[in-house]
Amino acid sequence: MATEQTATDYIKHHLQNMTFGQHPDGSWGLAHSYEEAASMSYAIHVDTLFWSLSLGILFLWLFRRVAKKAHAGVPGGMQNFVEWVVEFVDSSVKGSFTATNRLVAPMALTIFMWVFLMNFMDLIAVDLIPWIVGQTASLTTGIDPHHVFQKVVPSTDPNATFGMAVAVFILMLYYSVKVKGLGGFIGELTLHPFSSKNMLLQAIFIPFNFLLEFVSLIAKPVSLSLRLYGNLYAGEMIFILIALMFGLAAEGTVGGWLAAVVAFFLQLGWAIFHILIITLQAFIFMTLAIVYMDMAHQVPEEH
Amino acid sequence: MNFNYTFVGQLLAFFAFVWFCMKYVWPPIMKALEERKQQIADGLAAAEKGRHEEELARERAVEKLKEAKAQAQEIIAKAEKRAAEIVDEAKEAAQAEAERIRAAAEAEIEQEANRAREALRGEVVHLAVAGAAKVLKREIDEKANEDLLKDLVAQL
């Protein structure tokens, strides 16, 4: 943390994604300030996509490497680990998903490992990668490192969590329509929870039913993505806030150094606690996706 | 929270990753797991079978041992009987031989006695003749009285 920065600057700098897009004047490029990033059109977060894609590919590469050599004999270290994860996911799927669909278990595995790896980036010291990226950019192009943004935890970017949640939502809608038929799906949205034998009464109920069911349907992807985003964003924020205390050491006073020592132990404690959170959040995302897929496959019993 | 095209990128990446995982990652690992499960089940079944067979083999071995013991007993009995027989036979043979030797000796003795008797007879004839001649004080033609002499000898 540079001394000329204020605490607010430091936090804001950490929370800004590296954004690529079209400037208002029509030229394309990276944003060098918050205002530039906000004013861009066709913007993408380069850091979010880079880290999430890299981690996803890392996961697939690792697992593919094991899958290619997978044998029924005594498994080696890596195969053992992969099999452990696969069996864990498989038992989760078997526990909550009752229909048969070849897609669900691989989807659950992908979600679990990918989200876990993205969350794991949170455990890398908050300043390390942004500092490396900033210094590298500054050395190669001469740009001020304060104008280079880098946010390394993709799951603290709502774009990433919503992207995954909406993908799950699309699969959910697809299988809902495929299993129940379009009529069945619409019926599910409009004929519950209020129903009546009387046709007129039923017709009156339909808008209310639709309102209730539609909200609960939409709530699924929203809650799925916001839960992950909120947890990781808050966790990241706490890392940043504790990191602020290191800045006090720069004052050179005894109190400042003491604050830095306290900060070290706080970071350590929070990181250890965070190991639980990142795994738990990955697991929750996976389990809810499985449950939603199961709901999509459920044909309601006739009332 | 500013939404932009990152969202689309993440969404597409999700589908691509899930597709890849479903196509190339999940099936081989599951196949290996299933195979191992099968192998373990087979192994346990084979172990069970082996244990059962071992049990049978042990029973068979005990049976065989018993049989062998009985056979050995029988052989020993037979051998003893045969030994007794051989001894008896030998005894009999020895007795027969002894009998034979004794008989031969007796025959020889008899022969020897006969010969001695013959010789004695001859001698007696001569003595008798000589005696008679002395008595008669004349020569008796032995040849002429051969028949008479023979008769005499036969009467001795």
CSV table of C-alpha atoms in Angstrom, one decimal:
chain,number,residue,atom,x,y,z
A,1,MET,CA,0.0,0.0,0.0
A,2,ALA,CA,1.4,3.3,-1.0
A,3,THR,CA,1.6,5.9,1.6
A,4,GLU,CA,0.1,8.7,-0.5
A,5,GLN,CA,-3.1,6.7,-0.9
A,6,THR,CA,-5.9,7.3,1.5
A,7,ALA,CA,-7.8,4.3,2.9
A,8,THR,CA,-10.7,5.1,0.7
A,9,ASP,CA,-8.5,5.1,-2.4
A,10,TYR,CA,-7.0,1.8,-1.4
A,11,ILE,CA,-10.3,0.1,-1.0
A,12,LYS,CA,-11.8,1.6,-4.1
A,13,HIS,CA,-8.7,0.6,-6.1
A,14,HIS,CA,-9.1,-3.0,-4.9
A,15,LEU,CA,-12.7,-3.2,-5.7
A,16,GLN,CA,-12.3,-1.9,-9.3
A,17,ASN,CA,-12.1,-4.6,-12.0
A,18,MET,CA,-9.7,-4.3,-14.9
A,19,THR,CA,-12.1,-3.2,-17.6
A,20,PHE,CA,-11.8,-3.4,-21.3
A,21,GLY,CA,-14.3,-1.8,-23.6
A,22,GLN,CA,-15.2,1.1,-25.9
A,23,HIS,CA,-14.5,4.6,-24.6
A,24,PRO,CA,-17.2,7.2,-25.1
A,25,ASP,CA,-15.0,8.7,-27.9
A,26,GLY,CA,-15.2,5.4,-29.8
A,27,SER,CA,-11.7,4.1,-29.2
A,28,TRP,CA,-11.2,0.7,-27.5
A,29,GLY,CA,-8.9,0.1,-24.6
A,30,LEU,CA,-8.5,-0.5,-20.9
A,31,ALA,CA,-10.0,1.9,-18.4
A,32,HIS,CA,-7.5,3.8,-16.4
A,33,SER,CA,-9.9,5.3,-13.8
A,34,TYR,CA,-13.2,4.5,-12.2
A,35,GLU,CA,-15.0,7.1,-14.3
A,36,GLU,CA,-13.6,5.7,-17.5
A,37,ALA,CA,-14.6,2.2,-16.5
A,38,ALA,CA,-18.1,3.4,-15.7
A,39,SER,CA,-18.5,5.3,-19.0
A,40,MET,CA,-17.5,2.4,-21.2
A,41,SER,CA,-19.8,0.6,-23.5
A,42,TYR,CA,-19.4,-3.1,-24.4
A,43,ALA,CA,-17.2,-3.4,-21.3
A,44,ILE,CA,-15.8,-6.7,-20.0
A,45,HIS,CA,-13.9,-7.3,-16.9
A,46,VAL,CA,-10.7,-8.7,-18.2
A,47,ASP,CA,-9.4,-9.9,-14.8
A,48,THR,CA,-12.7,-11.7,-13.9
A,49,LEU,CA,-12.8,-13.5,-17.2
A,50,PHE,CA,-9.1,-14.3,-17.2
A,51,TRP,CA,-9.1,-15.8,-13.7
A,52,SER,CA,-12.3,-17.6,-14.0
A,53,LEU,CA,-11.5,-19.1,-17.4
A,54,SER,CA,-7.9,-20.0,-16.3
A,55,LEU,CA,-9.2,-21.7,-13.2
A,56,GLY,CA,-11.9,-23.5,-15.1
A,57,ILE,CA,-9.4,-24.7,-17.6
A,58,LEU,CA,-7.0,-25.6,-14.8
A,59,PHE,CA,-9.7,-27.7,-13.2
A,60,LEU,CA,-10.7,-29.4,-16.5
A,61,TRP,CA,-7.0,-30.0,-17.4
A,62,LEU,CA,-6.2,-31.6,-14.1
A,63,PHE,CA,-9.3,-33.8,-14.1
A,64,ARG,CA,-9.0,-34.7,-17.8
A,65,ARG,CA,-5.4,-35.7,-17.2
A,66,VAL,CA,-6.5,-38.1,-14.5
A,67,ALA,CA,-9.5,-39.2,-16.5
A,68,LYS,CA,-7.4,-40.2,-19.4
A,69,LYS,CA,-5.2,-42.5,-17.3
A,70,ALA,CA,-8.0,-43.6,-14.9
A,71,HIS,CA,-7.7,-47.3,-14.2
A,72,ALA,CA,-9.4,-49.6,-11.8
A,73,GLY,CA,-6.2,-50.6,-10.1
A,74,VAL,CA,-4.7,-49.0,-7.0
A,75,PRO,CA,-5.0,-45.2,-7.6
A,76,GLY,CA,-2.1,-42.9,-7.3
A,77,GLY,CA,-2.1,-39.6,-5.4
A,78,MET,CA,-3.8,-37.4,-7.9
A,79,GLN,CA,-6.2,-40.0,-9.1
A,80,ASN,CA,-7.1,-40.7,-5.5
A,81,PHE,CA,-7.9,-37.0,-4.9
A,82,VAL,CA,-9.9,-36.7,-8.1
A,83,GLU,CA,-11.9,-39.9,-7.3
A,84,TRP,CA,-12.6,-38.6,-3.9
A,85,VAL,CA,-14.0,-35.3,-5.3
A,86,VAL,CA,-16.0,-37.2,-7.9
A,87,GLU,CA,-17.4,-39.6,-5.4
A,88,PHE,CA,-18.3,-36.8,-3.1
A,89,VAL,CA,-20.2,-35.0,-5.9
A,90,ASP,CA,-21.7,-38.2,-7.1
A,91,SER,CA,-23.1,-39.0,-3.7
A,92,SER,CA,-24.5,-35.4,-3.3
A,93,VAL,CA,-26.2,-35.8,-6.7
A,94,LYS,CA,-27.6,-39.2,-5.8
A,95,GLY,CA,-28.8,-37.8,-2.5
A,96,SER,CA,-30.8,-34.9,-4.0
A,97,PHE,CA,-31.5,-35.7,-7.6
A,98,THR,CA,-34.0,-38.4,-8.2
A,99,ALA,CA,-34.5,-38.4,-12.0
A,100,THR,CA,-32.0,-39.6,-14.5
A,101,ASN,CA,-30.0,-37.1,-16.4
A,102,ARG,CA,-26.4,-37.6,-17.5
A,103,LEU,CA,-25.8,-33.8,-17.4
A,104,VAL,CA,-26.5,-33.2,-13.7
A,105,ALA,CA,-23.5,-34.9,-12.1
A,106,PRO,CA,-20.8,-33.5,-14.4
A,107,MET,CA,-22.5,-30.1,-14.0
A,108,ALA,CA,-22.4,-30.4,-10.2
A,109,LEU,CA,-18.7,-31.4,-10.4
A,110,THR,CA,-17.9,-28.5,-12.7
A,111,ILE,CA,-19.7,-26.0,-10.4
A,112,PHE,CA,-18.1,-27.3,-7.2
A,113,MET,CA,-14.5,-27.4,-8.5
A,114,TRP,CA,-14.8,-24.2,-10.5
A,115,VAL,CA,-16.5,-22.2,-7.8
A,116,PHE,CA,-14.1,-23.6,-5.2
A,117,LEU,CA,-11.0,-22.6,-7.2
A,118,MET,CA,-12.5,-19.1,-7.9
A,119,ASN,CA,-13.2,-18.7,-4.2
A,120,PHE,CA,-9.7,-20.0,-3.4
A,121,MET,CA,-8.2,-16.9,-5.0
A,122,ASP,CA,-9.5,-15.1,-2.0
A,123,LEU,CA,-6.9,-16.8,0.2
A,124,ILE,CA,-4.0,-15.4,-1.8
A,125,ALA,CA,-2.7,-12.3,-0.1
A,126,VAL,CA,-4.9,-9.4,-1.2
A,127,ASP,CA,-2.2,-7.2,-2.5
A,128,LEU,CA,0.1,-9.8,-4.1
A,129,ILE,CA,-1.3,-10.3,-7.5
A,130,PRO,CA,-2.6,-6.7,-8.0
A,131,TRP,CA,0.9,-5.5,-7.0
A,132,ILE,CA,2.6,-7.9,-9.5
A,133,VAL,CA,0.3,-6.9,-12.3
A,134,GLY,CA,0.7,-3.2,-11.4
A,135,GLN,CA,4.4,-3.3,-11.3
A,136,THR,CA,4.7,-5.4,-14.5
A,137,ALA,CA,2.4,-3.0,-16.3
A,138,SER,CA,4.3,0.0,-15.0
A,139,LEU,CA,7.7,-1.5,-16.0
A,140,THR,CA,6.6,-2.5,-19.5
A,141,THR,CA,4.4,0.4,-20.5
A,142,GLY,CA,5.4,3.1,-18.0
A,143,ILE,CA,1.8,3.5,-16.7
A,144,ASP,CA,1.1,4.5,-13.1
A,145,PRO,CA,0.4,1.3,-11.2
A,146,HIS,CA,-2.5,3.1,-9.5
A,147,HIS,CA,-4.2,3.2,-12.8
A,148,VAL,CA,-3.9,-0.6,-13.3
A,149,PHE,CA,-6.8,-2.4,-11.7
A,150,GLN,CA,-6.8,-6.1,-10.8
A,151,LYS,CA,-9.5,-8.0,-8.9
A,152,VAL,CA,-8.4,-11.6,-8.6
A,153,VAL,CA,-11.4,-13.3,-7.1
A,154,PRO,CA,-13.9,-13.8,-9.9
A,155,SER,CA,-16.7,-14.8,-7.5
A,156,THR,CA,-16.6,-11.3,-6.0
A,157,ASP,CA,-17.7,-10.0,-9.4
A,158,PRO,CA,-21.5,-10.3,-9.7
A,159,ASN,CA,-21.1,-10.7,-13.4
A,160,ALA,CA,-19.4,-14.1,-12.8
A,161,THR,CA,-21.9,-15.3,-10.2
A,162,PHE,CA,-24.9,-14.2,-12.2
A,163,GLY,CA,-23.4,-15.8,-15.3
A,164,MET,CA,-23.2,-19.1,-13.6
A,165,ALA,CA,-26.6,-18.8,-11.9
A,166,VAL,CA,-28.3,-17.8,-15.1
A,167,ALA,CA,-26.7,-20.7,-16.9
A,168,VAL,CA,-28.1,-23.0,-14.2
A,169,PHE,CA,-31.5,-21.2,-14.6
A,170,ILE,CA,-31.4,-21.8,-18.4
A,171,LEU,CA,-30.8,-25.5,-17.9
A,172,MET,CA,-33.5,-25.5,-15.4
A,173,LEU,CA,-36.1,-23.9,-17.7
A,174,TYR,CA,-34.9,-26.2,-20.6
A,175,TYR,CA,-35.4,-29.4,-18.6
A,176,SER,CA,-38.7,-28.1,-17.1
A,177,VAL,CA,-40.1,-27.6,-20.5
A,178,LYS,CA,-38.6,-30.8,-21.8
A,179,VAL,CA,-39.9,-33.0,-19.0
A,180,LYS,CA,-43.3,-31.4,-18.3
A,181,GLY,CA,-44.0,-30.0,-21.7
A,182,LEU,CA,-44.6,-26.3,-22.2
A,183,GLY,CA,-48.2,-26.7,-21.0
A,184,GLY,CA,-47.1,-28.5,-17.9
A,185,PHE,CA,-44.6,-25.8,-17.1
A,186,ILE,CA,-47.0,-23.0,-17.5
A,187,GLY,CA,-49.5,-24.9,-15.5
A,188,GLU,CA,-47.0,-25.2,-12.7
A,189,LEU,CA,-46.6,-21.5,-12.8
A,190,THR,CA,-50.2,-20.6,-12.8
A,191,LEU,CA,-52.3,-23.3,-11.2
A,192,HIS,CA,-50.6,-23.3,-7.8
A,193,PRO,CA,-50.7,-22.7,-4.9
A,194,PHE,CA,-54.4,-21.6,-5.2
A,195,SER,CA,-56.6,-23.9,-7.2
A,196,SER,CA,-60.3,-24.5,-7.5
A,197,LYS,CA,-62.7,-26.9,-9.2
A,198,ASN,CA,-64.7,-23.8,-10.2
A,199,MET,CA,-63.5,-22.6,-13.6
A,200,LEU,CA,-64.3,-18.9,-12.9
A,201,LEU,CA,-62.6,-19.0,-9.6
A,202,GLN,CA,-59.6,-20.7,-11.1
A,203,ALA,CA,-59.4,-18.0,-13.7
A,204,ILE,CA,-59.3,-15.4,-11.0
A,205,PHE,CA,-56.6,-17.3,-9.1
A,206,ILE,CA,-54.3,-17.5,-12.2
A,207,PRO,CA,-52.7,-14.0,-11.9
A,208,PHE,CA,-52.1,-14.4,-8.2
A,209,ASN,CA,-50.6,-17.8,-8.7
A,210,PHE,CA,-48.5,-16.6,-11.5
A,211,LEU,CA,-47.2,-13.6,-9.4
A,212,LEU,CA,-46.2,-15.9,-6.6
A,213,GLU,CA,-44.7,-18.7,-8.6
A,214,PHE,CA,-42.9,-16.3,-11.0
A,215,VAL,CA,-41.3,-14.5,-8.1
A,216,SER,CA,-40.2,-17.7,-6.5
A,217,LEU,CA,-38.9,-18.9,-9.9
A,218,ILE,CA,-36.9,-15.7,-10.5
A,219,ALA,CA,-35.7,-15.7,-6.9
A,220,LYS,CA,-33.8,-18.9,-7.6
A,221,PRO,CA,-31.0,-17.7,-9.9
A,222,VAL,CA,-30.9,-14.3,-8.0
A,223,SER,CA,-30.5,-15.9,-4.6
A,224,LEU,CA,-28.0,-18.4,-6.0
A,225,SER,CA,-25.7,-15.8,-7.4
A,226,LEU,CA,-26.1,-13.2,-4.7
A,227,ARG,CA,-25.4,-15.7,-2.0
A,228,LEU,CA,-22.0,-16.5,-3.5
A,229,TYR,CA,-21.2,-13.0,-4.5
A,230,GLY,CA,-22.2,-11.6,-1.1
A,231,ASN,CA,-20.2,-14.0,0.9
A,232,LEU,CA,-17.1,-13.7,-1.1
A,233,TYR,CA,-17.4,-9.9,-1.5
A,234,ALA,CA,-17.8,-9.5,2.2
A,235,GLY,CA,-14.8,-11.9,2.9
A,236,GLU,CA,-12.7,-10.0,0.4
A,237,MET,CA,-13.7,-6.7,2.0
A,238,ILE,CA,-12.6,-7.9,5.4
A,239,PHE,CA,-9.2,-9.0,4.0
A,240,ILE,CA,-8.8,-5.5,2.5
A,241,LEU,CA,-9.9,-3.8,5.7
A,242,ILE,CA,-7.4,-5.8,7.8
A,243,ALA,CA,-4.7,-5.1,5.2
A,244,LEU,CA,-5.3,-1.4,5.8
A,245,MET,CA,-3.8,-1.8,9.2
A,246,PHE,CA,-0.5,-2.7,7.6
A,247,GLY,CA,-0.4,0.8,6.3
A,248,LEU,CA,-0.1,2.1,9.9
A,249,ALA,CA,3.3,0.5,10.2
A,250,ALA,CA,4.5,3.0,7.6
A,251,GLU,CA,4.0,5.8,10.1
A,252,GLY,CA,7.0,4.3,12.0
A,253,THR,CA,5.4,4.6,15.4
A,254,VAL,CA,5.3,1.8,17.9
A,255,GLY,CA,1.5,1.8,17.7
A,256,GLY,CA,1.8,1.5,14.0
A,257,TRP,CA,4.0,-1.6,14.1
A,258,LEU,CA,1.9,-3.1,16.8
A,259,ALA,CA,-1.2,-2.6,14.5
A,260,ALA,CA,0.7,-4.4,11.7
A,261,VAL,CA,1.5,-7.4,14.0
A,262,VAL,CA,-2.1,-7.5,15.1
A,263,ALA,CA,-3.2,-7.3,11.4
A,264,PHE,CA,-0.9,-10.3,10.5
A,265,PHE,CA,-2.7,-12.5,13.1
A,266,LEU,CA,-6.1,-11.2,12.0
A,267,GLN,CA,-5.4,-12.0,8.4
A,268,LEU,CA,-4.2,-15.4,9.4
A,269,GLY,CA,-7.3,-16.1,11.5
A,270,TRP,CA,-9.6,-14.8,8.9
A,271,ALA,CA,-7.9,-16.8,6.2
A,272,ILE,CA,-8.2,-20.0,8.2
A,273,PHE,CA,-11.8,-19.3,8.8
A,274,HIS,CA,-12.3,-18.4,5.2
A,275,ILE,CA,-11.1,-21.9,4.1
A,276,LEU,CA,-14.4,-23.1,5.5
A,277,ILE,CA,-16.4,-20.4,3.9
A,278,ILE,CA,-15.0,-20.9,0.4
A,279,THR,CA,-15.6,-24.6,0.5
A,280,LEU,CA,-19.0,-24.2,2.0
A,281,GLN,CA,-20.1,-21.6,-0.6
A,282,ALA,CA,-18.9,-23.9,-3.4
A,283,PHE,CA,-20.8,-26.8,-1.9
A,284,ILE,CA,-24.0,-24.7,-1.4
A,285,PHE,CA,-23.9,-23.4,-5.0
A,286,MET,CA,-23.5,-27.0,-6.2
A,287,THR,CA,-26.2,-28.4,-4.0
A,288,LEU,CA,-28.8,-25.7,-4.9
A,289,ALA,CA,-28.0,-26.2,-8.6
A,290,ILE,CA,-28.7,-30.0,-8.1
A,291,VAL,CA,-31.9,-29.3,-6.2
A,292,TYR,CA,-33.1,-26.8,-8.8
A,293,MET,CA,-32.4,-29.4,-11.5
A,294,ASP,CA,-34.3,-31.9,-9.5
A,295,MET,CA,-37.3,-29.6,-9.2
A,296,ALA,CA,-37.2,-29.1,-13.0
A,297,HIS,CA,-37.5,-32.8,-13.4
A,298,GLN,CA,-40.3,-33.3,-10.9
A,299,VAL,CA,-43.6,-34.0,-12.5
A,300,PRO,CA,-46.2,-32.7,-10.0
A,301,GLU,CA,-48.7,-35.2,-8.7
A,302,GLU,CA,-52.3,-34.5,-9.8
A,303,HIS,CA,-54.5,-32.8,-7.2
B,1,MET,CA,-22.2,-3.8,-9.1
B,2,ASN,CA,-21.9,-2.9,-12.8
B,3,PHE,CA,-23.2,-5.4,-15.2
B,4,ASN,CA,-21.5,-5.8,-18.6
B,5,TYR,CA,-20.5,-8.5,-21.1
B,6,THR,CA,-18.4,-10.3,-18.5
B,7,PHE,CA,-21.7,-11.9,-17.6
B,8,VAL,CA,-22.2,-13.3,-21.1
B,9,GLY,CA,-18.6,-14.6,-21.1
B,10,GLN,CA,-19.0,-16.3,-17.8
B,11,LEU,CA,-22.3,-17.9,-19.0
B,12,LEU,CA,-20.9,-19.3,-22.2
B,13,ALA,CA,-17.8,-20.5,-20.3
B,14,PHE,CA,-20.1,-22.3,-17.9
B,15,PHE,CA,-21.8,-24.2,-20.7
B,16,ALA,CA,-18.5,-25.0,-22.4
B,17,PHE,CA,-17.0,-26.3,-19.2
B,18,VAL,CA,-20.0,-28.4,-18.2
B,19,TRP,CA,-20.1,-29.8,-21.7
B,20,PHE,CA,-16.4,-30.7,-21.6
B,21,CYS,CA,-16.7,-32.2,-18.2
B,22,MET,CA,-19.7,-34.3,-19.2
B,23,LYS,CA,-18.0,-35.5,-22.4
B,24,TYR,CA,-14.4,-36.1,-21.4
B,25,VAL,CA,-14.0,-36.0,-17.6
B,26,TRP,CA,-16.9,-37.6,-15.9
B,27,PRO,CA,-17.4,-40.8,-17.9
B,28,PRO,CA,-13.8,-42.2,-17.7
B,29,ILE,CA,-13.6,-41.5,-14.0
B,30,MET,CA,-16.9,-43.1,-13.3
B,31,LYS,CA,-16.0,-46.0,-15.5
B,32,ALA,CA,-12.8,-46.6,-13.5
B,33,LEU,CA,-14.8,-46.3,-10.2
B,34,GLU,CA,-17.4,-48.8,-11.4
B,35,GLU,CA,-14.7,-51.2,-12.6
B,36,ARG,CA,-12.9,-51.0,-9.2
B,37,LYS,CA,-16.2,-51.6,-7.4
B,38,GLN,CA,-16.7,-54.7,-9.6
B,39,GLN,CA,-13.2,-55.9,-9.0
B,40,ILE,CA,-13.5,-55.6,-5.3
B,41,ALA,CA,-16.8,-57.5,-5.4
B,42,ASP,CA,-15.2,-60.2,-7.5
B,43,GLY,CA,-12.2,-60.3,-5.2
B,44,LEU,CA,-14.4,-60.7,-2.2
B,45,ALA,CA,-16.4,-63.5,-3.9
B,46,ALA,CA,-13.2,-65.2,-4.9
B,47,ALA,CA,-11.8,-65.0,-1.4
B,48,GLU,CA,-15.1,-66.5,-0.1
B,49,LYS,CA,-14.8,-69.3,-2.6
B,50,GLY,CA,-11.2,-69.9,-1.8
B,51,ARG,CA,-12.0,-70.1,1.9
B,52,HIS,CA,-14.7,-72.6,1.2
B,53,GLU,CA,-12.4,-74.7,-1.1
B,54,GLU,CA,-9.7,-74.7,1.6
B,55,GLU,CA,-12.2,-76.1,4.0
B,56,LEU,CA,-13.2,-78.9,1.6
B,57,ALA,CA,-9.5,-79.6,0.9
B,58,ARG,CA,-8.8,-79.9,4.6
B,59,GLU,CA,-11.7,-82.3,5.0
B,60,ARG,CA,-10.4,-84.3,2.1
B,61,ALA,CA,-6.9,-84.4,3.5
B,62,VAL,CA,-8.2,-85.7,6.8
B,63,GLU,CA,-10.1,-88.4,5.0
B,64,LYS,CA,-7.1,-89.4,2.9
B,65,LEU,CA,-4.9,-89.6,6.0
B,66,LYS,CA,-7.4,-91.9,7.7
B,67,GLU,CA,-7.5,-94.0,4.6
B,68,ALA,CA,-3.8,-94.2,4.4
B,69,LYS,CA,-3.5,-95.2,8.0
B,70,ALA,CA,-6.0,-98.0,7.5
B,71,GLN,CA,-4.1,-99.2,4.5
B,72,ALA,CA,-0.9,-99.2,6.3
B,73,GLN,CA,-2.4,-101.2,9.1
B,74,GLU,CA,-3.7,-103.7,6.6
B,75,ILE,CA,-0.3,-103.9,4.9
B,76,ILE,CA,1.4,-104.5,8.2
B,77,ALA,CA,-1.0,-107.2,9.1
B,78,LYS,CA,-0.5,-108.9,5.8
B,79,ALA,CA,3.2,-108.7,6.1
B,80,GLU,CA,3.1,-110.2,9.6
B,81,LYS,CA,0.9,-113.0,8.4
B,82,ARG,CA,3.2,-113.6,5.4
B,83,ALA,CA,6.3,-113.6,7.7
B,84,ALA,CA,4.7,-116.2,9.9
B,85,GLU,CA,3.9,-118.3,6.8
B,86,ILE,CA,7.4,-118.0,5.6
B,87,VAL,CA,8.7,-119.1,8.9
B,88,ASP,CA,6.3,-122.0,8.9
B,89,GLU,CA,7.3,-123.0,5.4
B,90,ALA,CA,11.0,-122.8,6.3
B,91,LYS,CA,10.4,-124.9,9.3
B,92,GLU,CA,8.5,-127.5,7.3
B,93,ALA,CA,11.2,-127.5,4.6
B,94,ALA,CA,13.9,-127.9,7.2
B,95,GLN,CA,12.0,-130.8,8.8
B,96,ALA,CA,11.5,-132.4,5.3
B,97,GLU,CA,15.2,-132.0,4.6
B,98,ALA,CA,16.1,-133.5,7.9
B,99,GLU,CA,13.8,-136.4,7.2
B,100,ARG,CA,15.3,-136.9,3.8
B,101,ILE,CA,18.8,-136.8,5.1
B,102,ARG,CA,17.9,-139.2,7.9
B,103,ALA,CA,16.2,-141.6,5.3
B,104,ALA,CA,19.2,-141.4,3.1
B,105,ALA,CA,21.5,-142.2,6.0
B,106,GLU,CA,19.3,-145.1,7.0
B,107,ALA,CA,19.2,-146.4,3.5
B,108,GLU,CA,23.0,-146.2,3.3
B,109,ILE,CA,23.2,-148.0,6.6
B,110,GLU,CA,20.9,-150.7,5.3
B,111,GLN,CA,22.9,-151.0,2.2
B,112,GLU,CA,26.1,-151.2,4.1
B,113,ALA,CA,24.6,-153.8,6.4
B,114,ASN,CA,23.4,-155.8,3.4
B,115,ARG,CA,26.8,-155.6,1.8
B,116,ALA,CA,28.4,-156.7,5.0
B,117,ARG,CA,25.8,-159.5,5.2
B,118,GLU,CA,26.5,-160.6,1.6
B,119,ALA,CA,30.2,-160.5,2.2
B,120,LEU,CA,29.6,-162.4,5.4
B,121,ARG,CA,27.5,-165.0,3.5
B,122,GLY,CA,30.3,-165.4,0.9
B,123,GLU,CA,32.7,-165.8,3.7
B,124,VAL,CA,30.4,-168.3,5.5
B,125,VAL,CA,30.1,-170.3,2.3
B,126,HIS,CA,33.8,-170.5,1.9
B,127,LEU,CA,34.1,-171.4,5.6
B,128,ALA,CA,31.3,-173.9,5.3
B,129,VAL,CA,32.8,-175.4,2.2
B,130,ALA,CA,36.2,-175.5,3.7
B,131,GLY,CA,34.7,-176.9,6.8
B,132,ALA,CA,32.8,-179.5,4.9
B,133,ALA,CA,35.9,-180.4,2.8
B,134,LYS,CA,37.9,-180.8,6.0
B,135,VAL,CA,35.1,-182.9,7.3
B,136,LEU,CA,34.9,-185.0,4.1
B,137,LYS,CA,38.7,-184.8,3.8
B,138,ARG,CA,38.3,-184.4,0.3
B,139,GLU,CA,38.0,-181.8,-2.2
B,140,ILE,CA,34.5,-181.0,-3.0
B,141,ASP,CA,34.1,-179.7,-6.4
B,142,GLU,CA,32.5,-176.4,-5.7
B,143,LYS,CA,31.5,-176.1,-9.2
B,144,ALA,CA,29.7,-179.3,-9.2
B,145,ASN,CA,27.8,-178.5,-6.1
B,146,GLU,CA,27.1,-174.9,-6.9
B,147,ASP,CA,23.4,-175.4,-6.9
B,148,LEU,CA,23.6,-177.0,-3.5
B,149,LEU,CA,25.8,-174.2,-2.2
B,150,LYS,CA,23.5,-171.5,-3.5
B,151,ASP,CA,20.6,-173.1,-1.8
B,152,LEU,CA,22.6,-173.3,1.4
B,153,VAL,CA,23.5,-169.6,1.2
B,154,ALA,CA,19.9,-168.6,0.6
B,155,GLN,CA,19.0,-170.5,3.7
B,156,LEU,CA,21.4,-168.5,5.9
